[in-house]
Coordinates of C-alpha atoms and ligand atoms in Angstrom, one line a residue:
M67 CA 0.1 0.1 -0.2
T68 CA 1.1 3.6 -0.7
E69 CA 2.3 5.0 2.3
V70 CA 1.4 8.8 2.9
L71 CA 4.2 10.7 3.5
E72 CA 5.0 13.4 6.0
Q73 CA 5.7 15.7 3.3
D74 CA 2.4 15.2 1.2
S75 CA 0.4 17.5 3.2
K76 CA 2.7 20.4 1.6
S77 CA 1.8 19.6 -1.8
A78 CA -1.9 20.6 -0.9
V79 CA -4.2 21.5 -3.8
G80 CA -4.9 25.2 -5.1
H81 CA -6.2 27.4 -2.3
A82 CA -6.6 24.9 -0.1
S83 CA -2.9 24.7 1.2
K84 CA -3.9 26.4 4.4
Y85 CA -5.1 23.0 5.6
T86 CA -2.7 20.3 5.8
R87 CA -2.4 17.0 7.9
N88 CA -1.3 19.0 10.7
N89 CA -3.3 21.7 10.3
P90 CA -6.4 20.1 9.1
Y91 CA -10.0 21.7 8.0
Y92 CA -13.1 20.5 10.3
S93 CA -15.3 19.4 7.6
T94 CA -19.0 18.6 8.2
V95 CA -20.3 15.4 6.9
T96 CA -23.4 16.3 4.5
Y97 CA -24.0 12.8 3.1
N98 CA -23.1 9.1 4.3
E99 CA -24.9 6.5 2.5
L100 CA -24.8 2.8 1.6
L101 CA -24.0 2.4 -1.9
T102 CA -24.0 -1.5 -1.6
G103 CA -27.3 -3.5 -1.3
E104 CA -28.7 -5.7 0.9
G105 CA -27.0 -9.1 0.7
S106 CA -23.6 -7.9 -0.3
E107 CA -20.4 -8.8 0.9
K108 CA -19.2 -5.4 1.0
E109 CA -20.1 -2.1 3.0
T110 CA -19.1 0.5 0.5
R111 CA -20.2 4.5 1.3
H112 CA -20.6 7.4 -0.5
I113 CA -19.7 10.1 1.7
E114 CA -19.9 13.8 1.4
L115 CA -17.7 16.5 3.0
S116 CA -18.3 20.1 3.2
L117 CA -15.3 22.4 2.1
E118 CA -15.1 26.2 3.1
E119 CA -14.9 28.8 0.4
G120 CA -11.4 28.6 -1.7
M121 CA -10.5 25.1 -1.0
S122 CA -10.1 23.3 -4.3
Y123 CA -9.5 20.1 -5.6
T124 CA -8.8 18.6 -9.4
P125 CA -10.1 15.1 -10.3
G126 CA -7.2 12.4 -9.6
D127 CA -6.6 14.2 -6.0
A128 CA -7.2 12.5 -2.7
V129 CA -8.9 13.6 0.4
G130 CA -7.2 13.2 3.7
I131 CA -9.0 11.9 6.8
L132 CA -7.6 12.1 10.3
P133 CA -9.5 9.5 12.1
E134 CA -10.2 8.6 15.9
N135 CA -10.1 5.2 17.7
R136 CA -13.5 4.2 18.7
A137 CA -14.4 4.1 22.4
E138 CA -14.7 0.6 23.0
A139 CA -11.1 -0.1 21.4
V140 CA -9.7 3.0 24.0
S141 CA -11.4 1.3 26.8
E142 CA -10.2 -2.1 26.3
V143 CA -6.4 -0.8 26.0
L144 CA -7.1 0.8 29.2
T145 CA -8.7 -1.9 30.9
A146 CA -5.5 -4.4 30.0
L147 CA -3.4 -1.5 31.3
G148 CA -4.9 -1.2 34.4
Y149 CA -5.3 2.8 33.9
K150 CA -8.2 4.7 34.2
G151 CA -7.6 7.7 31.0
D152 CA -7.2 10.5 33.0
E153 CA -3.4 10.0 33.7
R154 CA -1.3 12.7 31.9
V155 CA 0.8 12.1 28.9
L156 CA 2.8 14.2 26.4
D157 CA 1.7 14.0 23.0
H158 CA 4.3 13.9 20.0
Y159 CA 4.6 17.8 20.1
K160 CA 5.1 17.6 23.9
V161 CA 1.8 18.9 24.7
E162 CA 0.2 17.6 27.8
I163 CA -2.9 15.4 27.2
S164 CA -5.3 12.7 28.9
L165 CA -4.2 9.2 28.2
E166 CA -7.7 8.6 27.1
E167 CA -7.1 11.5 24.6
A168 CA -3.6 9.9 23.7
L169 CA -5.4 6.8 22.9
R170 CA -8.2 7.9 20.8
T171 CA -6.3 10.5 18.8
R172 CA -2.6 10.5 18.7
L173 CA -1.6 6.5 18.7
Q174 CA -2.3 3.6 16.4
I175 CA -3.8 0.9 18.6
G176 CA -5.3 -0.8 15.7
K177 CA -3.6 -3.0 13.4
L178 CA -0.6 -3.8 15.1
A179 CA 2.9 -3.0 13.8
R180 CA 6.1 -5.4 14.2
S181 CA 7.7 -2.3 15.5
S182 CA 5.3 -2.4 18.7
V183 CA 6.7 -5.8 19.4
N184 CA 10.5 -4.6 19.0
Q185 CA 9.6 -1.9 21.2
L186 CA 7.8 -3.6 24.0
F187 CA 10.7 -6.1 24.0
K188 CA 13.3 -3.1 24.6
I189 CA 11.0 -2.2 27.6
A190 CA 11.4 -5.8 28.7
P191 CA 14.5 -7.6 27.5
D192 CA 14.2 -10.5 29.6
N193 CA 10.6 -11.4 28.2
A194 CA 11.1 -14.6 26.7
G195 CA 8.2 -14.9 24.4
L196 CA 8.8 -11.3 23.0
K197 CA 12.2 -12.3 22.5
E198 CA 11.4 -15.2 20.0
M199 CA 9.4 -12.3 17.9
A200 CA 12.0 -9.6 18.3
G201 CA 14.4 -8.1 16.0
P202 CA 15.1 -9.0 12.1
D203 CA 15.8 -12.8 12.5
N204 CA 12.6 -13.3 13.7
K205 CA 10.6 -10.8 11.2
A206 CA 8.2 -13.8 9.9
R207 CA 7.3 -15.0 13.2
A208 CA 6.3 -11.2 14.4
E209 CA 4.5 -10.6 11.1
E210 CA 2.5 -14.0 11.6
Y211 CA 1.8 -12.8 15.4
C212 CA 1.0 -9.1 14.1
W213 CA -1.6 -10.1 11.4
G214 CA -5.4 -9.7 12.6
R215 CA -3.7 -8.4 15.8
E216 CA -3.9 -4.7 17.5
L217 CA -2.4 -3.4 20.5
V218 CA -4.8 -4.5 23.1
D219 CA -4.0 -8.4 21.8
L220 CA -0.4 -7.6 22.7
L221 CA -1.1 -5.8 26.2
T222 CA -3.0 -8.8 27.1
D223 CA -0.7 -11.5 26.0
F224 CA 2.4 -9.7 27.3
P225 CA 0.6 -8.4 30.6
W226 CA 1.8 -5.7 33.0
L227 CA 5.2 -4.7 31.2
I228 CA 4.0 -1.0 30.8
K229 CA 5.1 0.9 33.7
E230 CA 3.8 4.2 33.1
P231 CA 1.5 5.4 30.4
Q232 CA 4.2 7.7 28.5
Q233 CA 6.2 4.4 27.6
L234 CA 2.8 4.1 25.1
F235 CA 4.5 6.6 22.8
Q236 CA 7.6 4.3 22.5
V237 CA 5.7 1.0 21.9
V238 CA 3.0 2.4 19.5
A239 CA 3.2 4.3 16.0
R240 CA 1.3 7.6 15.6
L241 CA -2.1 7.1 14.2
T242 CA -1.7 8.7 10.7
P243 CA -4.4 10.1 8.3
R244 CA -5.8 7.6 5.5
M245 CA -6.1 8.6 2.0
Y246 CA -9.4 8.4 -0.3
S247 CA -9.4 9.1 -4.0
I248 CA -11.8 11.9 -4.7
A249 CA -15.0 11.2 -6.2
S250 CA -16.5 14.1 -7.3
S251 CA -15.8 17.0 -9.6
Q252 CA -15.9 20.5 -8.0
L253 CA -17.2 21.5 -11.1
A254 CA -20.3 19.7 -10.6
H255 CA -20.4 19.9 -6.8
P256 CA -18.5 23.1 -5.9
D257 CA -19.1 22.9 -2.1
D258 CA -17.8 19.6 -1.2
V259 CA -15.8 16.8 -1.6
Q260 CA -17.1 13.3 -2.4
T261 CA -15.3 9.8 -1.6
T262 CA -16.2 6.1 -1.9
V263 CA -15.2 4.1 0.9
R264 CA -15.4 0.5 1.5
V265 CA -15.7 0.0 5.5
V266 CA -12.9 -2.6 6.7
R267 CA -14.6 -5.3 9.4
Y268 CA -13.4 -8.2 10.4
D269 CA -13.4 -10.9 13.0
S270 CA -10.0 -12.2 14.2
H271 CA -8.4 -13.8 17.6
G272 CA -12.2 -13.8 19.3
R273 CA -12.5 -10.0 18.9
N274 CA -14.7 -7.9 16.5
R275 CA -12.2 -5.6 14.2
Q276 CA -12.5 -2.6 12.0
G277 CA -10.4 0.1 10.5
V278 CA -10.0 3.0 12.1
A279 CA -10.7 5.6 9.0
S280 CA -13.0 3.6 7.4
G281 CA -14.7 2.2 10.8
H282 CA -14.8 5.7 11.9
L283 CA -16.7 7.1 8.6
G284 CA -18.9 3.8 8.7
D285 CA -20.1 4.0 12.2
R286 CA -19.5 7.6 13.9
A287 CA -19.7 10.0 10.6
G288 CA -23.3 10.8 10.2
T289 CA -24.9 13.8 8.6
G290 CA -23.6 16.9 10.8
I291 CA -20.6 15.4 12.4
T292 CA -17.6 17.2 12.1
I293 CA -14.2 15.2 10.9
P294 CA -10.7 17.0 10.0
I295 CA -9.9 16.6 6.6
F296 CA -7.2 17.8 4.2
L297 CA -6.9 17.9 0.2
H298 CA -4.0 16.1 -1.4
A299 CA -2.8 16.6 -4.7
N300 CA -1.9 13.8 -7.2
N301 CA -0.3 15.5 -10.4
N302 CA 0.4 11.5 -11.6
F303 CA -3.1 10.8 -12.0
R304 CA -4.9 13.8 -14.4
L305 CA -7.2 13.8 -17.1
P306 CA -5.8 14.5 -20.7
V307 CA -4.6 18.2 -21.3
D308 CA -6.3 17.7 -25.0
S309 CA -9.8 17.7 -24.2
S310 CA -10.3 15.5 -27.4
A311 CA -8.4 12.8 -26.2
P312 CA -10.1 9.3 -25.5
V313 CA -9.6 8.0 -22.2
I314 CA -9.8 4.3 -20.8
M315 CA -10.3 3.6 -17.3
I316 CA -10.0 0.5 -15.5
G317 CA -11.7 1.0 -11.9
P318 CA -12.9 -2.2 -9.7
G319 CA -14.6 -1.7 -6.4
T320 CA -13.6 1.6 -4.9
G321 CA -11.3 2.0 -7.8
I322 CA -14.2 3.5 -9.2
A323 CA -14.1 6.9 -7.3
P324 CA -11.4 9.0 -9.4
F325 CA -13.5 7.9 -12.5
R326 CA -16.3 9.1 -11.4
S327 CA -14.8 12.3 -10.7
F328 CA -13.2 12.3 -14.1
L329 CA -16.4 12.1 -15.7
E330 CA -18.2 14.3 -14.0
E331 CA -15.4 16.8 -14.8
R332 CA -15.4 16.1 -18.4
Q333 CA -19.4 16.3 -18.4
A334 CA -19.3 19.7 -17.0
K335 CA -16.7 20.8 -19.4
G336 CA -18.3 19.2 -22.5
E337 CA -15.2 17.8 -23.3
P338 CA -15.3 15.8 -26.7
G339 CA -13.0 13.0 -26.0
D340 CA -14.5 9.5 -25.8
N341 CA -15.1 7.6 -22.5
W342 CA -14.7 4.0 -21.7
L343 CA -15.2 2.7 -18.2
F344 CA -14.3 -0.9 -17.1
F345 CA -16.0 -1.6 -13.7
G346 CA -16.1 -4.4 -11.7
E347 CA -17.5 -5.7 -8.6
Q348 CA -18.8 -9.1 -7.0
R349 CA -22.5 -8.8 -8.0
E350 CA -24.5 -6.8 -10.0
K351 CA -27.5 -6.8 -8.1
M352 CA -26.0 -5.3 -4.5
D353 CA -22.5 -4.3 -5.6
F354 CA -22.9 -2.2 -9.1
L355 CA -21.7 1.2 -7.4
Y356 CA -22.9 4.5 -9.0
K357 CA -25.0 2.4 -11.4
D358 CA -27.8 4.8 -12.1
Q359 CA -25.4 7.6 -12.8
L360 CA -22.9 5.5 -15.0
Q361 CA -25.9 4.3 -16.8
Q362 CA -27.5 7.4 -17.4
M363 CA -24.1 8.9 -19.0
H364 CA -24.0 5.8 -21.2
R365 CA -27.3 6.1 -22.4
D366 CA -26.7 10.0 -23.1
G367 CA -24.0 8.4 -25.2
F368 CA -21.2 10.7 -23.0
L369 CA -19.7 7.5 -21.3
T370 CA -18.9 6.1 -25.0
R371 CA -18.6 2.6 -23.4
L372 CA -19.4 0.7 -20.3
D373 CA -18.0 -2.7 -19.7
T374 CA -18.9 -4.5 -16.4
A375 CA -17.2 -7.8 -15.0
F376 CA -19.3 -9.1 -11.9
S377 CA -16.9 -11.7 -10.6
R378 CA -19.6 -14.0 -8.6
D379 CA -22.5 -13.6 -10.6
Q380 CA -21.5 -17.1 -12.5
H381 CA -19.6 -20.2 -11.7
A382 CA -16.3 -19.0 -13.3
K383 CA -15.0 -15.4 -12.3
I384 CA -15.1 -12.7 -14.6
Y385 CA -12.6 -9.9 -14.2
V386 CA -11.8 -6.7 -15.9
Q387 CA -9.3 -8.0 -17.6
D388 CA -11.2 -10.7 -19.0
R389 CA -13.3 -8.0 -20.2
M390 CA -10.4 -6.3 -22.1
Q391 CA -9.1 -9.3 -23.6
E392 CA -12.7 -9.7 -25.0
R393 CA -12.6 -6.3 -26.5
A394 CA -8.9 -6.4 -27.4
K395 CA -9.2 -5.4 -30.9
E396 CA -11.4 -2.0 -30.3
L397 CA -9.3 -1.3 -27.1
Y398 CA -6.3 -1.4 -29.1
E399 CA -7.8 1.1 -31.8
W400 CA -8.5 3.5 -29.0
L401 CA -4.8 3.2 -27.9
D402 CA -3.7 3.6 -31.3
R403 CA -5.5 6.7 -31.6
G404 CA -3.9 8.0 -28.5
A405 CA -6.1 7.0 -25.7
Y406 CA -4.9 7.6 -22.0
F407 CA -5.3 4.4 -20.0
Y408 CA -6.0 4.8 -16.3
V409 CA -6.0 2.1 -13.5
C410 CA -7.3 2.8 -9.9
G411 CA -7.8 0.1 -7.0
D412 CA -6.2 -2.8 -5.7
A413 CA -2.3 -2.5 -6.0
T414 CA -1.8 -6.2 -5.0
R415 CA -3.4 -8.3 -7.7
M416 CA -5.8 -6.3 -9.9
A417 CA -3.4 -3.9 -11.2
K418 CA -0.7 -6.5 -11.9
D419 CA -2.9 -8.5 -14.0
V420 CA -4.5 -5.6 -15.9
E421 CA -1.0 -4.6 -16.9
T422 CA -0.5 -8.0 -18.1
A423 CA -3.8 -7.9 -19.7
L424 CA -2.8 -4.7 -21.3
L425 CA 0.3 -6.0 -22.8
D426 CA -1.6 -8.9 -24.5
V427 CA -4.1 -6.6 -26.0
I428 CA -1.2 -4.6 -27.6
A429 CA 0.7 -7.7 -28.7
K430 CA -2.6 -9.1 -30.4
G431 CA -3.6 -5.6 -32.0
S432 CA -0.3 -4.8 -33.3
N433 CA 0.4 -8.3 -34.6
G434 CA 3.4 -7.8 -32.4
T435 CA 5.6 -10.0 -29.7
L436 CA 5.0 -9.2 -26.2
E437 CA 8.5 -7.4 -26.2
H438 CA 7.1 -5.3 -28.8
A439 CA 3.9 -4.7 -26.4
A440 CA 6.4 -3.8 -23.5
E441 CA 8.3 -1.0 -25.8
Y442 CA 4.6 0.1 -26.9
L443 CA 3.6 0.5 -23.2
A444 CA 6.8 2.1 -22.1
G445 CA 6.1 4.8 -24.8
M446 CA 2.7 5.5 -23.4
K447 CA 4.4 5.8 -19.7
K448 CA 6.8 8.3 -21.3
Q449 CA 3.8 10.2 -22.9
K450 CA 2.1 10.1 -19.6
R451 CA -0.8 8.1 -20.9
Y452 CA -0.6 5.3 -18.5
Q453 CA -1.4 6.2 -14.8
L454 CA -1.9 4.4 -12.0
D455 CA -3.5 5.3 -8.7
V456 CA -3.7 2.0 -7.0
Y457 CA -3.4 1.2 -3.3
Ligands
LIG603 C1 -3.7 7.0 -2.6 C2 -5.0 6.1 -2.1 C3 -6.1 6.3 -2.3 C4 -7.2 5.5 -1.6 N1 -8.7 5.6 -1.9 C5 -9.6 4.7 -1.3 C6 -10.8 4.6 -1.9 O1 -11.1 5.4 -2.5 N2 -11.6 4.0 -1.1 C7 -11.2 3.3 0.0 O2 -12.0 2.4 0.6 N3 -10.1 3.2 0.2 C8 -9.2 4.0 -0.4 N4 -7.7 3.9 0.1 C9 -7.2 3.0 1.2 C10 -7.7 3.8 2.5 O3 -6.6 4.6 2.2 C11 -7.3 2.9 3.5 O4 -6.0 2.4 3.8 C12 -8.3 1.9 4.1 O5 -10.1 2.5 4.1 C13 -8.3 1.0 5.4 O6 -7.9 2.2 6.4 P1 -8.7 2.1 7.9 O7 -8.0 3.0 8.6 O8 -10.3 2.0 8.0 O9 -8.0 0.5 8.1 P2 -6.8 0.2 9.1 O10 -7.0 0.6 10.8 O11 -5.3 1.0 8.4 O12 -6.8 -1.4 9.0 C14 -6.4 -1.9 7.8 C15 -5.7 -3.0 8.2 O13 -6.5 -4.2 8.6 C16 -6.0 -5.4 8.3 N5 -6.9 -6.0 7.9 C17 -7.8 -5.8 7.1 N6 -8.7 -7.0 7.0 C18 -8.1 -7.8 7.5 C19 -8.7 -9.1 7.8 N7 -9.7 -9.7 7.2 N8 -7.8 -10.0 8.5 C20 -7.0 -9.4 9.1 N9 -6.3 -8.3 9.3 C21 -7.4 -7.6 8.3 C22 -4.8 -4.9 7.5 O14 -3.4 -5.1 8.1 C23 -5.2 -3.8 6.9 O15 -4.0 -3.0 6.4 C24 -6.5 4.5 -0.6 C25 -5.5 4.7 -0.1 C26 -4.7 5.2 -0.6 C27 -3.0 5.0 -0.4
LIG604 N1 -6.2 -1.7 3.4 C1 -7.7 -1.6 3.7 O1 -7.7 -2.5 4.6 C2 -8.1 -1.3 2.7 C3 -9.5 -1.2 2.6 C4 -10.4 -0.9 1.8 C5 -9.8 -1.0 0.2 N2 -8.9 -1.7 0.4 C6 -8.0 -2.2 -1.1 O2 -9.1 -1.4 -1.9 C7 -9.1 -1.9 -3.2 C8 -10.6 -2.1 -3.6 O3 -11.3 -2.7 -2.5 P1 -12.8 -3.1 -2.9 O4 -13.4 -4.0 -2.0 O5 -13.7 -1.7 -3.1 O6 -12.4 -3.7 -4.2 P2 -11.6 -5.1 -4.6 O7 -11.5 -6.2 -3.4 O8 -10.6 -4.8 -5.4 O9 -12.6 -6.0 -5.6 C9 -13.4 -5.6 -6.6 C10 -13.8 -6.6 -7.6 O10 -12.3 -6.7 -8.4 C11 -12.4 -8.4 -8.2 N3 -11.0 -9.0 -8.3 C12 -10.3 -9.7 -7.0 N4 -9.1 -10.2 -7.7 C13 -8.6 -9.3 -8.6 C14 -8.1 -9.4 -9.7 N5 -6.5 -9.9 -9.5 N6 -8.4 -9.0 -10.8 C15 -9.0 -8.0 -11.2 N7 -10.4 -8.1 -10.4 C16 -10.1 -9.0 -8.9 C17 -13.2 -9.0 -7.3 O11 -13.6 -10.1 -7.4 P3 -13.5 -11.3 -6.2 O12 -13.5 -10.8 -4.8 O13 -14.9 -12.1 -6.5 O14 -12.3 -12.1 -6.5 C18 -14.4 -7.8 -7.2 O15 -15.2 -8.5 -8.2 C19 -8.4 -3.2 -2.7 O16 -7.0 -3.1 -2.8 C20 -8.6 -3.4 -1.5 O17 -7.8 -4.2 -0.5 C21 -8.0 -1.7 1.4

């Protein structure tokens, strides 16, 4: 996953530079609804957040959310430590706050990092269990332990090693903002920024877990709630400057987000370039995100082509790259007339498989070898006609 670097906030967008990750804008949630239907295995939400006049973004940008840990998670940690929460600690800026506030707003008490195991071992070097997982030689063992666990599990499995609350700042990483691709065009929605968020929920080691930011947005960010945000520019994911250039967009799952933004922008500007969207999800009935809007755009002839791949609507899985292969001839024709090719969503598997399919499409279309296809793709990359926003 792409890490959000400290410098990111400095590259804030347009007039929005006043607000950064360290000086966020307190935005009001104006809309927060489920996009997925009953029976879906996903909980994917459409969320709209107010902006102050002068805050601006460009399609392709992201919005950073500064989440809070949920009260239950904070209280579980306090119980494991035997503290009440009113103990005083110094935060990362040496500002004195209560331990409760630190656990809620400053510390990553969710998904456990290997560094926490190493740091706890530094505090308790005689602990045999920690010794087995600490240091570079035991990386695999520590990673296996951390998977699906949180701070509370570490504190429960290795109790009473923390002797004073301040030590938590040594053991636990800082709670960092989470990025979400912007799903709207400001030309269509001047006063807000919209996102498409899949809420992470799972059970592991006997506990219900949730992602800190997506859980916050899923459970505790109803209409009217305030949440700290900042806008983050992504100049490597941009619509073509030439408004007549065709665009091909591959956006399964939440990967649809920036393409909704691209399409709204091109529509608002009346750009003449052709638009081709490949969308994939598990089931058409409950997982076709933004179905009505996309189908309307398609009916209007603005979204030139709309291809969908619903992986679980039939026995054998069908993915976006299968649709690309089925449309190889036409896809290559679009590329040959200068189309820009964009991919957004899962970095680990989907983006790689889509690139493999793209190489195949180019090889077939040009009657060339895969070697030639690789050169063709390198040329596209040089011209910034192949852009990725994957995580
Ligand atoms: C540039 C960029 C754009 C993004 N755009 C979007 C977007 O448009 N929409 C979107 O939804 N997300 C997007 N993301 C991902 C998003 O930033 C967060 O990473 C995501 O929402 C999870 O954050 P969280 O705080 O909810 O979960 P966290 O608290 O960070 O927890 C997630 C972690 O939980 C663990 N975990 C998850 N499932 C399981 C399981 N079943 N078993 C065990 N452990 C598990 C994993 O370690 C995982 O990394 C984007 C990321 C980047 C970098
Ligand atoms: N860090 C986090 O915890 C976190 C939180 C939210 C989202 N994300 C990431 O965000 C991305 C989008 O998640 P999402 O749930 O919206 O959608 P997703 O998991 O990408 O699923 C969307 C569609 O893509 C299919 N798919 C699975 N493997 C594929 C492959 N190799 N090639 C092409 N398509 C494939 C899925 O099919 P099947 O499911 O039927 O196989 C599904 O139909 C993923 O990277 C996800 O891991 C991460």
